[in-house]
PDB file of C-alpha atoms in Angstrom:
ATOM      1  CA  MET F  21      -1.154 -28.330  21.262  1.00  0.00           C
ATOM      2  CA  GLN F  22      -3.113 -25.872  19.053  1.00  0.00           C
ATOM      3  CA  ASP F  23      -1.928 -24.965  15.316  1.00  0.00           C
ATOM      4  CA  LEU F  24      -2.413 -22.334  13.328  1.00  0.00           C
ATOM      5  CA  GLU F  25      -2.004 -21.692   9.974  1.00  0.00           C
ATOM      6  CA  ILE F  26      -2.323 -19.186   7.307  1.00  0.00           C
ATOM      7  CA  TYR F  27      -1.096 -18.444   3.856  1.00  0.00           C
ATOM      8  CA  ILE F  28      -0.093 -14.939   3.026  1.00  0.00           C
ATOM      9  CA  ARG F  29       1.140 -13.916  -0.753  1.00  0.00           C
ATOM     10  CA  ASP F  30       3.520 -12.813  -1.716  1.00  0.00           C
ATOM     11  CA  LEU F  31       6.050 -12.636   1.110  1.00  0.00           C
ATOM     12  CA  ALA F  32       8.669 -10.445   1.473  1.00  0.00           C
ATOM     13  CA  PRO F  33      11.805 -11.264   3.797  1.00  0.00           C
ATOM     14  CA  HIS F  34      11.235 -10.520   6.877  1.00  0.00           C
ATOM     15  CA  GLN F  35       8.098  -9.713   7.563  1.00  0.00           C
ATOM     16  CA  VAL F  36       6.803 -12.461   9.423  1.00  0.00           C
ATOM     17  CA  SER F  37       9.922 -11.664  12.242  1.00  0.00           C
ATOM     18  CA  GLN F  38       8.811  -8.054  11.734  1.00  0.00           C
ATOM     19  CA  TRP F  39       5.151  -8.718  12.859  1.00  0.00           C
ATOM     20  CA  LEU F  40       5.889 -11.750  14.947  1.00  0.00           C
ATOM     21  CA  GLU F  41       8.204  -9.911  17.262  1.00  0.00           C
ATOM     22  CA  ALA F  42       5.179  -7.466  18.173  1.00  0.00           C
ATOM     23  CA  ASN F  43       3.236 -10.891  19.471  1.00  0.00           C
ATOM     24  CA  VAL F  44       5.664 -13.158  21.016  1.00  0.00           C
ATOM     25  CA  ASP F  45       8.845 -13.967  22.907  1.00  0.00           C
ATOM     26  CA  ASN F  46      11.853 -14.956  22.276  1.00  0.00           C
ATOM     27  CA  LEU F  47      11.580 -14.969  18.579  1.00  0.00           C
ATOM     28  CA  ALA F  48      14.547 -17.093  16.925  1.00  0.00           C
ATOM     29  CA  LEU F  49      13.271 -16.753  13.534  1.00  0.00           C
ATOM     30  CA  ASP F  50      15.381 -16.052  10.386  1.00  0.00           C
ATOM     31  CA  ASP F  51      13.531 -15.305   7.340  1.00  0.00           C
ATOM     32  CA  THR F  52      15.925 -13.062   5.660  1.00  0.00           C
ATOM     33  CA  ASP F  53      15.818 -15.362   2.592  1.00  0.00           C
ATOM     34  CA  VAL F  54      11.761 -17.211   2.143  1.00  0.00           C
ATOM     35  CA  SER F  55      12.298 -18.609  -1.070  1.00  0.00           C
ATOM     36  CA  SER F  56      12.889 -22.604   1.463  1.00  0.00           C
ATOM     37  CA  VAL F  57      11.395 -23.924   4.651  1.00  0.00           C
ATOM     38  CA  ILE F  58      11.540 -22.078   7.243  1.00  0.00           C
ATOM     39  CA  LYS F  59      12.255 -23.141  10.773  1.00  0.00           C
ATOM     40  CA  GLY F  60      11.746 -21.207  13.999  1.00  0.00           C
ATOM     41  CA  ALA F  61      10.936 -20.734  17.767  1.00  0.00           C
ATOM     42  CA  ALA F  62       9.552 -18.108  20.122  1.00  0.00           C
ATOM     43  CA  SER F  63       7.621 -18.282  23.653  1.00  0.00           C
ATOM     44  CA  TYR F  64       4.326 -16.835  24.110  1.00  0.00           C
ATOM     45  CA  GLU F  65       3.009 -16.611  27.842  1.00  0.00           C
ATOM     46  CA  GLY F  66       5.989 -18.298  28.636  1.00  0.00           C
ATOM     47  CA  ALA F  67       4.996 -21.745  26.540  1.00  0.00           C
ATOM     48  CA  SER F  68       6.977 -22.872  23.673  1.00  0.00           C
ATOM     49  CA  VAL F  69       5.917 -21.822  19.733  1.00  0.00           C
ATOM     50  CA  ARG F  70       7.340 -23.750  17.030  1.00  0.00           C
ATOM     51  CA  ILE F  71       6.991 -21.557  13.603  1.00  0.00           C
ATOM     52  CA  THR F  72       7.641 -23.259   9.940  1.00  0.00           C
ATOM     53  CA  LEU F  73       7.372 -21.067   6.933  1.00  0.00           C
ATOM     54  CA  TYR F  74       6.450 -23.262   3.726  1.00  0.00           C
ATOM     55  CA  PRO F  75       7.028 -21.676   0.727  1.00  0.00           C
ATOM     56  CA  GLY F  76       4.895 -21.960  -3.127  1.00  0.00           C
ATOM     57  CA  ALA F  77       1.332 -23.917  -1.518  1.00  0.00           C
ATOM     58  CA  PHE F  78      -1.337 -23.620  -3.391  1.00  0.00           C
ATOM     59  CA  GLY F  79       0.793 -23.072  -6.217  1.00  0.00           C
ATOM     60  CA  LYS F  80       4.301 -20.127  -6.397  1.00  0.00           C
ATOM     61  CA  ARG F  81       2.297 -16.698  -4.887  1.00  0.00           C
ATOM     62  CA  PHE F  82       1.549 -17.995  -1.749  1.00  0.00           C
ATOM     63  CA  THR F  83       3.886 -19.021   1.554  1.00  0.00           C
ATOM     64  CA  SER F  84       1.619 -21.151   4.696  1.00  0.00           C
ATOM     65  CA  LEU F  85       2.676 -20.326   7.754  1.00  0.00           C
ATOM     66  CA  VAL F  86       2.138 -22.827  10.570  1.00  0.00           C
ATOM     67  CA  LEU F  87       2.032 -21.481  14.737  1.00  0.00           C
ATOM     68  CA  GLU F  88       2.073 -25.119  16.719  1.00  0.00           C
ATOM     69  CA  GLY F  89       2.110 -24.378  21.116  1.00  0.00           C
ATOM     70  CA  GLU F  90       0.471 -25.424  23.901  1.00  0.00           C
ATOM     71  CA  GLU F  91      -0.441 -21.320  23.952  1.00  0.00           C
ATOM     72  CA  LEU F  92      -0.440 -19.151  20.574  1.00  0.00           C
ATOM     73  CA  PRO F  93      -1.870 -15.111  20.887  1.00  0.00           C
ATOM     74  CA  TRP F  94      -4.363 -15.622  18.647  1.00  0.00           C
ATOM     75  CA  GLY F  95      -7.328 -18.163  19.203  1.00  0.00           C
ATOM     76  CA  THR F  96      -8.079 -19.209  15.535  1.00  0.00           C
ATOM     77  CA  ASP F  97      -7.059 -18.851  11.563  1.00  0.00           C
ATOM     78  CA  LEU F  98      -8.842 -16.132  11.229  1.00  0.00           C
ATOM     79  CA  ASP F  99      -7.484 -13.715  14.664  1.00  0.00           C
ATOM     80  CA  CYS F 100      -4.323 -14.531  13.402  1.00  0.00           C
ATOM     81  CA  ALA F 101      -4.823 -14.136   9.785  1.00  0.00           C
ATOM     82  CA  ARG F 102      -6.672 -10.649  10.567  1.00  0.00           C
ATOM     83  CA  SER F 103      -3.314  -9.771  12.653  1.00  0.00           C
ATOM     84  CA  ALA F 104      -1.134 -10.398   9.925  1.00  0.00           C
ATOM     85  CA  TRP F 105      -2.971  -8.744   7.064  1.00  0.00           C
ATOM     86  CA  ARG F 106      -2.787  -5.177   9.700  1.00  0.00           C
ATOM     87  CA  ALA F 107       0.530  -6.398   9.408  1.00  0.00           C
ATOM     88  CA  MET F 108       1.793  -6.910   6.583  1.00  0.00           C
ATOM     89  CA  GLU F 109      -1.017  -5.314   3.671  1.00  0.00           C
ATOM     90  CA  ASN F 110      -0.030  -8.629   2.058  1.00  0.00           C
ATOM     91  CA  GLU F 111      -3.283 -11.125   0.869  1.00  0.00           C
ATOM     92  CA  ILE F 112      -3.756 -13.721   3.660  1.00  0.00           C
ATOM     93  CA  ARG F 113      -5.962 -17.001   3.876  1.00  0.00           C
ATOM     94  CA  CYS F 114      -6.849 -19.353   6.039  1.00  0.00           C
ATOM     95  CA  SER F 115      -9.043 -22.025   6.396  1.00  0.00           C
ATOM     96  CA  PRO F 116     -13.005 -21.017   7.711  1.00  0.00           C
ATOM     97  CA  GLY F 117     -12.329 -23.716  10.296  1.00  0.00           C
ATOM     98  CA  ASP F 118     -14.997 -26.002   9.838  1.00  0.00           C
ATOM     99  CA  TRP F 119     -13.476 -28.800   7.604  1.00  0.00           C
ATOM    100  CA  GLN F 120     -12.853 -31.820   8.550  1.00  0.00           C
ATOM    101  CA  GLU F 121     -10.030 -34.738   7.463  1.00  0.00           C
ATOM    102  CA  GLY F 122     -11.322 -37.250   4.909  1.00  0.00           C
ATOM    103  CA  GLU F 123     -13.962 -34.070   3.718  1.00  0.00           C
ATOM    104  CA  PRO F 124     -14.018 -33.033  -0.043  1.00  0.00           C
ATOM    105  CA  VAL F 125     -12.226 -29.662  -0.507  1.00  0.00           C
ATOM    106  CA  GLU F 126     -12.807 -28.672  -4.047  1.00  0.00           C
ATOM    107  CA  ASP F 127     -15.436 -26.995  -3.170  1.00  0.00           C
ATOM    108  CA  GLU F 128     -14.202 -25.793   0.430  1.00  0.00           C
ATOM    109  CA  LYS F 129     -14.645 -21.262   1.129  1.00  0.00           C
ATOM    110  CA  TRP F 130     -11.577 -20.202   2.314  1.00  0.00           C
ATOM    111  CA  TRP F 131     -11.196 -16.182   4.094  1.00  0.00           C
ATOM    112  CA  ARG F 132      -9.079 -14.154   2.048  1.00  0.00           C
ATOM    113  CA  LEU F 133      -8.627 -10.979   3.708  1.00  0.00           C
ATOM    114  CA  ASP F 134      -7.489  -8.306   1.585  1.00  0.00           C
ATOM    115  CA  SER F 135      -7.524  -4.268   0.665  1.00  0.00           C
ATOM    116  CA  ARG F 136     -11.488  -5.064  -0.284  1.00  0.00           C
ATOM    117  CA  GLY F 137     -11.903  -6.822   3.412  1.00  0.00           C
ATOM    118  CA  GLU F 138     -12.604 -10.139   4.142  1.00  0.00           C
ATOM    119  CA  GLN F 139     -14.465 -12.577   1.844  1.00  0.00           C
ATOM    120  CA  LYS F 140     -15.115 -16.295   1.957  1.00  0.00           C
ATOM    121  CA  VAL F 141     -13.501 -17.478  -1.254  1.00  0.00           C
ATOM    122  CA  VAL F 142     -12.818 -21.215  -3.738  1.00  0.00           C
ATOM    123  CA  TRP F 143      -9.380 -20.956  -3.680  1.00  0.00           C
ATOM    124  CA  ASN F 144      -8.653 -20.738  -7.385  1.00  0.00           C
TER     125      ASN F 144
END
């Protein structure tokens, strides 16, 4: 099982479903109201994909998007974030991928993709 997680700033209704529609098959995601947890599903290359949106991640302005499945359209969080940024033009953040469970996160750098480009930043 693979999972990808990105954080979307100021998510508007339907942004995730419009973006994912072009990348997965059989999308079932009602993101009309993005103020509460949303669960959905899709398929990719014949494998099931679970989709979950968690609003209020890292403060009120970010929504966490988690994609889980045996096959996913992107190989890394950063690839997923790049695709989301191109489609939504909202600030997108994701883990650099080198953090391990149990390590301190205070100094952790995150990828931030926005109109200024891609940068590693401390989340604050």
